[in-house]
Short mmCIF file of C-alpha atoms and ligand atoms in Angstrom, two decimals:
data_model
loop_
_atom_site.label_atom_id
_atom_site.label_comp_id
_atom_site.label_asym_id
_atom_site.label_seq_id
_atom_site.Cartn_x
_atom_site.Cartn_y
_atom_site.Cartn_z
CA MET A 1 12.60 7.16 28.41
CA ASN A 2 10.79 10.37 27.58
CA ALA A 3 8.63 11.28 30.60
CA VAL A 4 5.55 12.11 28.52
CA PRO A 5 3.95 9.03 26.98
CA THR A 6 4.06 9.78 23.26
CA THR A 7 2.61 7.76 20.43
CA ARG A 8 2.00 8.34 16.76
CA LEU A 9 -0.61 7.50 14.17
CA ALA A 10 1.33 6.58 11.02
CA PRO A 11 -0.90 6.00 8.00
CA SER A 12 0.70 4.99 4.71
CA PRO A 13 -0.57 6.47 1.46
CA THR A 14 -1.51 3.18 -0.12
CA GLY A 15 -5.18 3.89 -0.72
CA GLY A 16 -7.98 4.99 1.56
CA LEU A 17 -8.10 3.81 5.15
CA HIS A 18 -10.37 0.88 5.96
CA LEU A 19 -12.18 -0.25 9.08
CA GLY A 20 -9.21 -2.36 10.22
CA ASN A 21 -6.85 0.63 10.01
CA ALA A 22 -9.42 2.70 11.87
CA ARG A 23 -9.65 0.15 14.66
CA THR A 24 -5.87 0.26 15.21
CA PHE A 25 -5.78 4.06 15.12
CA VAL A 26 -8.70 4.51 17.50
CA ALA A 27 -7.33 1.97 20.00
CA ASN A 28 -3.85 3.53 19.72
CA TRP A 29 -5.28 7.00 20.32
CA ALA A 30 -7.39 5.81 23.29
CA LEU A 31 -4.50 4.00 24.97
CA ALA A 32 -2.28 7.08 24.69
CA ARG A 33 -4.96 9.49 25.90
CA GLN A 34 -5.70 7.20 28.87
CA HIS A 35 -2.00 7.47 29.78
CA GLY A 36 -2.30 11.27 29.56
CA GLY A 37 -0.07 10.94 26.51
CA LYS A 38 0.64 12.87 23.35
CA VAL A 39 -0.55 11.65 19.97
CA LEU A 40 1.50 12.65 16.92
CA MET A 41 0.42 12.30 13.30
CA ARG A 42 2.89 11.07 10.70
CA ILE A 43 2.19 10.45 7.04
CA GLU A 44 4.45 7.56 6.01
CA ASP A 45 4.85 8.44 2.37
CA VAL A 46 8.29 7.00 1.72
CA ALA A 47 6.68 3.65 0.91
CA PRO A 48 6.96 2.70 -2.79
CA THR A 49 3.71 4.37 -3.81
CA SER A 50 3.06 7.89 -4.91
CA THR A 51 1.15 10.28 -2.74
CA THR A 52 -0.69 13.51 -3.25
CA THR A 53 -1.73 16.33 -0.96
CA THR A 54 -5.31 15.41 -1.69
CA TRP A 55 -4.70 11.99 -0.19
CA GLN A 56 -3.13 13.48 2.92
CA ASP A 57 -6.05 15.82 3.41
CA ASP A 58 -8.35 12.90 2.94
CA VAL A 59 -6.74 10.66 5.56
CA LEU A 60 -6.46 13.45 8.09
CA GLY A 61 -10.01 14.56 7.38
CA ILE A 62 -11.48 11.11 7.78
CA LEU A 63 -9.69 10.52 11.10
CA GLN A 64 -10.93 13.89 12.37
CA TRP A 65 -14.42 12.97 11.19
CA LEU A 66 -14.19 9.90 13.46
CA GLY A 67 -13.29 12.26 16.30
CA LEU A 68 -9.55 11.65 16.62
CA ASP A 69 -7.23 14.52 17.35
CA TRP A 70 -3.48 14.84 17.54
CA ASP A 71 -0.88 17.21 18.91
CA GLY A 72 0.82 19.56 16.50
CA PRO A 73 0.89 19.48 12.72
CA ALA A 74 1.19 16.23 10.76
CA LEU A 75 4.75 15.25 9.92
CA ILE A 76 5.10 14.41 6.25
CA GLN A 77 7.94 11.92 6.21
CA SER A 78 9.19 12.62 2.68
CA ALA A 79 9.42 16.35 3.38
CA GLU A 80 12.12 15.95 6.05
CA LEU A 81 14.82 13.65 4.77
CA PRO A 82 18.00 15.15 6.32
CA PRO A 83 17.59 13.30 9.67
CA HIS A 84 17.24 10.02 7.78
CA GLN A 85 20.32 10.83 5.73
CA THR A 86 22.26 11.59 8.92
CA ALA A 87 21.31 8.22 10.42
CA LEU A 88 22.32 6.46 7.21
CA ASP A 89 25.68 8.27 7.32
CA GLN A 90 26.13 7.23 10.94
CA LEU A 91 25.63 3.57 10.04
CA ALA A 92 27.90 3.89 7.01
CA ALA A 93 30.63 5.38 9.19
CA GLN A 94 30.46 2.14 11.22
CA GLY A 95 31.16 0.19 8.00
CA LEU A 96 27.72 -1.40 7.98
CA VAL A 97 26.20 -0.03 4.79
CA PHE A 98 26.77 -1.26 1.25
CA PRO A 99 25.30 -0.55 -2.19
CA CYS A 100 23.14 -3.16 -3.89
CA SER A 101 22.07 -3.38 -7.50
CA LYS A 102 20.45 -6.79 -7.15
CA THR A 103 16.80 -7.24 -8.01
CA ARG A 104 14.30 -9.31 -6.08
CA LYS A 105 14.66 -11.95 -8.82
CA ASP A 106 18.43 -12.12 -8.25
CA LEU A 107 17.80 -12.71 -4.54
CA LEU A 108 15.29 -15.45 -5.19
CA VAL A 109 17.94 -17.45 -7.04
CA VAL A 110 19.77 -18.00 -3.74
CA THR A 111 16.66 -18.28 -1.57
CA ALA A 112 14.42 -21.32 -1.40
CA PRO A 113 11.24 -20.56 -3.34
CA GLN A 114 8.28 -19.76 -1.10
CA GLU A 115 4.61 -19.12 -1.60
CA GLY A 116 2.96 -15.74 -1.72
CA ASP A 117 4.03 -12.28 -0.73
CA PHE A 118 7.20 -12.62 1.27
CA GLU A 119 10.41 -10.74 1.61
CA ALA A 120 13.33 -12.21 -0.31
CA ARG A 121 16.30 -12.82 1.99
CA TYR A 122 19.55 -11.05 1.17
CA ALA A 123 22.17 -13.68 1.97
CA PRO A 124 25.68 -12.67 3.16
CA GLU A 125 27.32 -14.30 0.13
CA LEU A 126 25.69 -11.65 -2.08
CA ARG A 127 27.47 -8.77 -0.35
CA PRO A 128 29.88 -6.75 -2.48
CA GLU A 129 33.56 -6.96 -1.73
CA LEU A 130 35.05 -4.71 0.91
CA PRO A 131 35.82 -1.90 1.38
CA TRP A 132 32.34 -0.38 1.63
CA PRO A 133 32.02 3.40 1.58
CA THR A 134 32.11 4.98 5.02
CA ASP A 135 31.32 8.42 3.62
CA LEU A 136 28.21 8.45 1.45
CA ASP A 137 28.56 12.05 0.25
CA HIS A 138 29.97 10.88 -3.03
CA ALA A 139 28.03 7.63 -3.23
CA PRO A 140 26.57 6.79 -6.64
CA PRO A 141 22.85 7.58 -6.89
CA GLY A 142 20.24 5.16 -8.22
CA LEU A 143 21.20 2.21 -6.00
CA ASN A 144 19.64 0.58 -3.00
CA TRP A 145 21.72 0.65 0.19
CA ARG A 146 21.54 -2.22 2.65
CA VAL A 147 22.65 -2.70 6.22
CA LYS A 148 24.82 -5.63 7.22
CA THR A 149 23.00 -7.88 9.69
CA SER A 150 24.76 -10.22 12.10
CA PRO A 151 23.53 -13.65 13.14
CA GLY A 152 21.70 -13.68 16.44
CA GLU A 153 18.26 -13.53 17.98
CA ILE A 154 16.59 -10.33 19.06
CA HIS A 155 14.33 -10.74 22.07
CA PHE A 156 11.79 -8.21 23.23
CA THR A 157 8.60 -8.17 25.22
CA ASP A 158 5.58 -6.73 23.53
CA GLU A 159 3.12 -5.15 25.98
CA PHE A 160 0.24 -6.85 24.20
CA ALA A 161 1.64 -9.83 22.28
CA GLY A 162 4.09 -10.93 24.97
CA PRO A 163 7.66 -12.22 24.59
CA GLN A 164 9.01 -12.22 21.03
CA CYS A 165 12.10 -13.57 19.34
CA PHE A 166 13.27 -12.87 15.79
CA ASP A 167 16.53 -13.27 13.91
CA PRO A 168 16.62 -10.67 11.13
CA HIS A 169 19.87 -12.09 9.71
CA ARG A 170 18.28 -15.50 9.24
CA GLU A 171 14.83 -14.25 8.24
CA VAL A 172 15.48 -11.36 5.85
CA GLY A 173 19.25 -10.94 5.83
CA ASP A 174 20.76 -7.56 5.01
CA PHE A 175 17.76 -5.31 4.54
CA ILE A 176 17.30 -2.05 2.63
CA LEU A 177 17.92 1.26 4.40
CA TRP A 178 17.88 3.61 1.47
CA THR A 179 16.15 3.05 -1.84
CA LYS A 180 17.22 3.88 -5.35
CA ARG A 181 14.46 6.52 -5.41
CA GLY A 182 16.68 8.47 -3.02
CA GLN A 183 14.48 7.93 0.03
CA PRO A 184 14.82 6.00 3.29
CA SER A 185 13.15 2.61 3.53
CA TYR A 186 10.21 2.15 5.89
CA GLN A 187 12.49 0.54 8.50
CA LEU A 188 14.97 3.40 8.64
CA ALA A 189 12.38 6.16 8.35
CA CYS A 190 10.28 4.66 11.13
CA VAL A 191 13.19 4.34 13.57
CA VAL A 192 14.52 7.83 12.85
CA ASP A 193 11.16 9.55 13.08
CA ASP A 194 10.06 7.69 16.19
CA HIS A 195 13.33 8.68 17.86
CA ARG A 196 13.48 12.30 16.82
CA THR A 197 9.86 13.01 17.73
CA GLY A 198 10.13 11.38 21.17
CA VAL A 199 7.80 8.49 20.44
CA ASN A 200 7.98 5.98 23.28
CA MET A 201 4.75 4.02 22.66
CA VAL A 202 4.25 2.25 19.34
CA PHE A 203 0.89 0.62 18.74
CA ARG A 204 0.21 -1.19 15.46
CA GLY A 205 -0.91 -4.40 13.75
CA ASP A 206 0.95 -7.60 14.58
CA ASP A 207 1.90 -8.03 10.92
CA LEU A 208 4.73 -5.63 11.83
CA LEU A 209 6.19 -7.74 14.66
CA SER A 210 9.10 -8.98 12.55
CA SER A 211 9.85 -5.40 11.45
CA THR A 212 10.08 -4.48 15.11
CA ALA A 213 13.14 -6.71 15.50
CA ARG A 214 14.82 -4.87 12.63
CA GLN A 215 13.87 -1.54 14.15
CA ILE A 216 15.31 -2.55 17.53
CA MET A 217 18.51 -3.61 15.77
CA LEU A 218 18.79 -0.24 14.00
CA SER A 219 18.04 1.70 17.19
CA LYS A 220 20.83 -0.15 18.99
CA LEU A 221 23.31 0.56 16.20
CA LEU A 222 22.34 4.24 16.34
CA GLY A 223 22.64 4.31 20.14
CA TRP A 224 18.95 5.01 20.72
CA GLN A 225 16.45 3.53 23.14
CA SER A 226 13.53 1.70 21.54
CA PRO A 227 9.91 2.57 22.38
CA ARG A 228 7.52 0.22 24.17
CA TRP A 229 5.50 -1.88 21.74
CA TRP A 230 1.88 -2.95 21.45
CA HIS A 231 1.11 -5.21 18.49
CA VAL A 232 -2.50 -6.24 18.10
CA PRO A 233 -4.02 -8.91 15.82
CA LEU A 234 -5.48 -7.63 12.57
CA VAL A 235 -9.12 -7.53 11.58
CA LEU A 236 -9.82 -10.27 9.02
CA ASP A 237 -12.61 -10.71 6.50
CA GLU A 238 -15.10 -13.57 6.46
CA GLN A 239 -12.64 -15.76 4.55
CA GLY A 240 -9.95 -15.12 7.14
CA GLU A 241 -7.93 -12.82 4.84
CA ARG A 242 -6.54 -9.42 5.82
CA LEU A 243 -8.86 -6.55 4.98
CA ALA A 244 -7.86 -5.01 1.67
CA LYS A 245 -7.96 -1.27 0.98
CA ARG A 246 -9.23 -2.04 -2.52
CA ASN A 247 -12.48 -3.37 -1.00
CA LYS A 248 -14.65 -0.26 -1.17
CA SER A 249 -17.36 -1.52 1.19
CA ILE A 250 -14.97 -1.23 4.14
CA ARG A 251 -13.25 2.05 3.21
CA LEU A 252 -13.96 4.95 5.53
CA THR A 253 -14.42 7.58 2.84
CA GLU A 254 -16.88 5.38 0.94
CA LEU A 255 -18.80 4.68 4.15
CA ARG A 256 -18.94 8.36 5.02
CA ASP A 257 -20.06 9.27 1.50
CA ALA A 258 -22.81 6.63 1.74
CA GLY A 259 -24.20 8.42 4.79
CA VAL A 260 -22.81 6.18 7.55
CA GLN A 261 -22.41 8.12 10.79
CA PRO A 262 -19.10 8.26 12.71
CA ALA A 263 -20.86 6.97 15.83
CA ALA A 264 -21.94 3.82 13.96
CA ILE A 265 -18.34 3.19 12.94
CA LEU A 266 -17.09 3.84 16.46
CA ARG A 267 -19.63 1.32 17.82
CA LEU A 268 -18.30 -1.34 15.45
CA LEU A 269 -14.67 -0.52 16.25
CA ALA A 270 -15.55 -0.61 19.94
CA LYS A 271 -17.10 -4.04 19.56
CA TRP A 272 -13.89 -5.21 17.84
CA CYS A 273 -11.87 -3.75 20.75
CA GLY A 274 -13.83 -5.56 23.49
CA HIS A 275 -15.18 -2.21 24.72
CA VAL A 276 -17.46 -2.39 27.80
CA ALA A 277 -20.50 -0.78 26.19
CA PRO A 278 -20.13 -0.51 22.39
CA GLN A 279 -23.87 -0.02 21.85
CA ASP A 280 -23.94 3.17 23.97
CA ILE A 281 -21.28 5.04 22.02
CA THR A 282 -22.26 8.35 20.48
CA ASN A 283 -18.82 9.91 20.07
CA ILE A 284 -15.09 9.40 20.58
CA ASN A 285 -15.26 10.39 24.26
CA ASP A 286 -17.65 7.52 24.93
CA PHE A 287 -15.19 5.28 23.15
CA LEU A 288 -12.38 6.54 25.35
CA ASP A 289 -14.38 6.06 28.55
CA GLY A 290 -15.05 2.37 28.08
CA PHE A 291 -11.85 1.38 26.29
CA SER A 292 -9.48 -0.98 28.05
CA ILE A 293 -6.40 -2.50 26.44
CA ASP A 294 -6.89 -5.52 28.71
CA ARG A 295 -10.19 -6.25 26.97
CA MET A 296 -8.78 -6.14 23.42
CA PRO A 297 -9.21 -9.59 21.81
CA ARG A 298 -5.98 -11.60 21.68
CA THR A 299 -6.94 -13.29 18.42
CA PRO A 300 -7.92 -11.72 15.07
CA VAL A 301 -11.46 -10.41 14.91
CA ARG A 302 -13.63 -11.00 11.84
CA CYS A 303 -15.42 -8.32 9.87
CA VAL A 304 -18.63 -10.07 8.81
CA GLN A 305 -21.51 -8.95 6.60
CA LYS A 306 -23.72 -8.33 9.64
CA ASP A 307 -21.17 -5.80 10.93
CA LEU A 308 -21.38 -3.84 7.68
CA GLU A 309 -25.16 -3.96 7.71
CA ALA A 310 -25.23 -2.62 11.27
CA LEU A 311 -23.31 0.46 10.07
CA GLN A 312 -26.32 1.55 8.08
CA GLN A 313 -28.35 2.02 11.26
CA PRO A 314 -28.32 5.64 12.47
N1 LIG B 401 2.55 3.02 7.92
C1 LIG B 401 2.25 1.71 8.44
C2 LIG B 401 0.85 1.29 8.03
O1 LIG B 401 0.05 2.11 7.62
C3 LIG B 401 2.35 1.68 9.94
C4 LIG B 401 3.74 1.51 10.33
C5 LIG B 401 4.00 1.68 11.80
O2 LIG B 401 3.08 1.89 12.59
O3 LIG B 401 5.17 1.60 12.15
O4 LIG B 401 0.58 0.11 8.08
#
């Protein structure tokens, strides 16, 4: 393990950040700084949405406006693909990577239909015939590339959420490593960038717990040690749904433009973090002083109308 505790803030360019994102980032930052740790900034723009420099400036600007800082320049994931390519090659050389032209609809034919937004499982019977390419230099472009998963549970202990057990083979099957857009998937990009930048503390929403099992699996195959994990429950709205970036009333840029002060936002985030004295916060240092991971609520917190009204107070 890297001697210096190192974490990262990893926003995705899928719209402006909201109060729930801000709560995770601020708690992540505070935990790392309390450990005397480094905080890196990484823009995760290999997700299937487009991004612009304007957006990056915006997300960095809004986090600085809240008072967060980070060490070194922001890493723009899409601008540094060779390390991801090298990791993909390493997995292919082990005979674990195969091309896939199947659509989500094709996968659903062999998967039991389920409700809502879920990941279609790629079953082993869909795999192409062997041999699979072990050298991807001459691999055809325009295809997705998947990694072969093996049956078996992955156990890990989350520092916040406790003992966890997932079986990626059973839950999602062979998952995508490289997309037909010529970019790494979130899973591969995250593992590679955490490893190469020395990240040893990952702090994020507990909606990513099942991804963690996939990331541990990839790290093992690549011969790398996984970071320590903290997964915290998400902030929900009054109906119990996840906060949506499309809801303007909770977006940080909209709040700032409406005259809300950073201290007011920090007080709300502090309340949602179980901070000792949220009402006394005037800046990020006050937040840091009274933050304790042991006081973070173990169940999802609710963002209610009264919270948003309180933001309007100076
Ligand atoms: N980019 C992801 C998000 O904004 C975070 C992924 C991670 O922390 O690994 O939700």
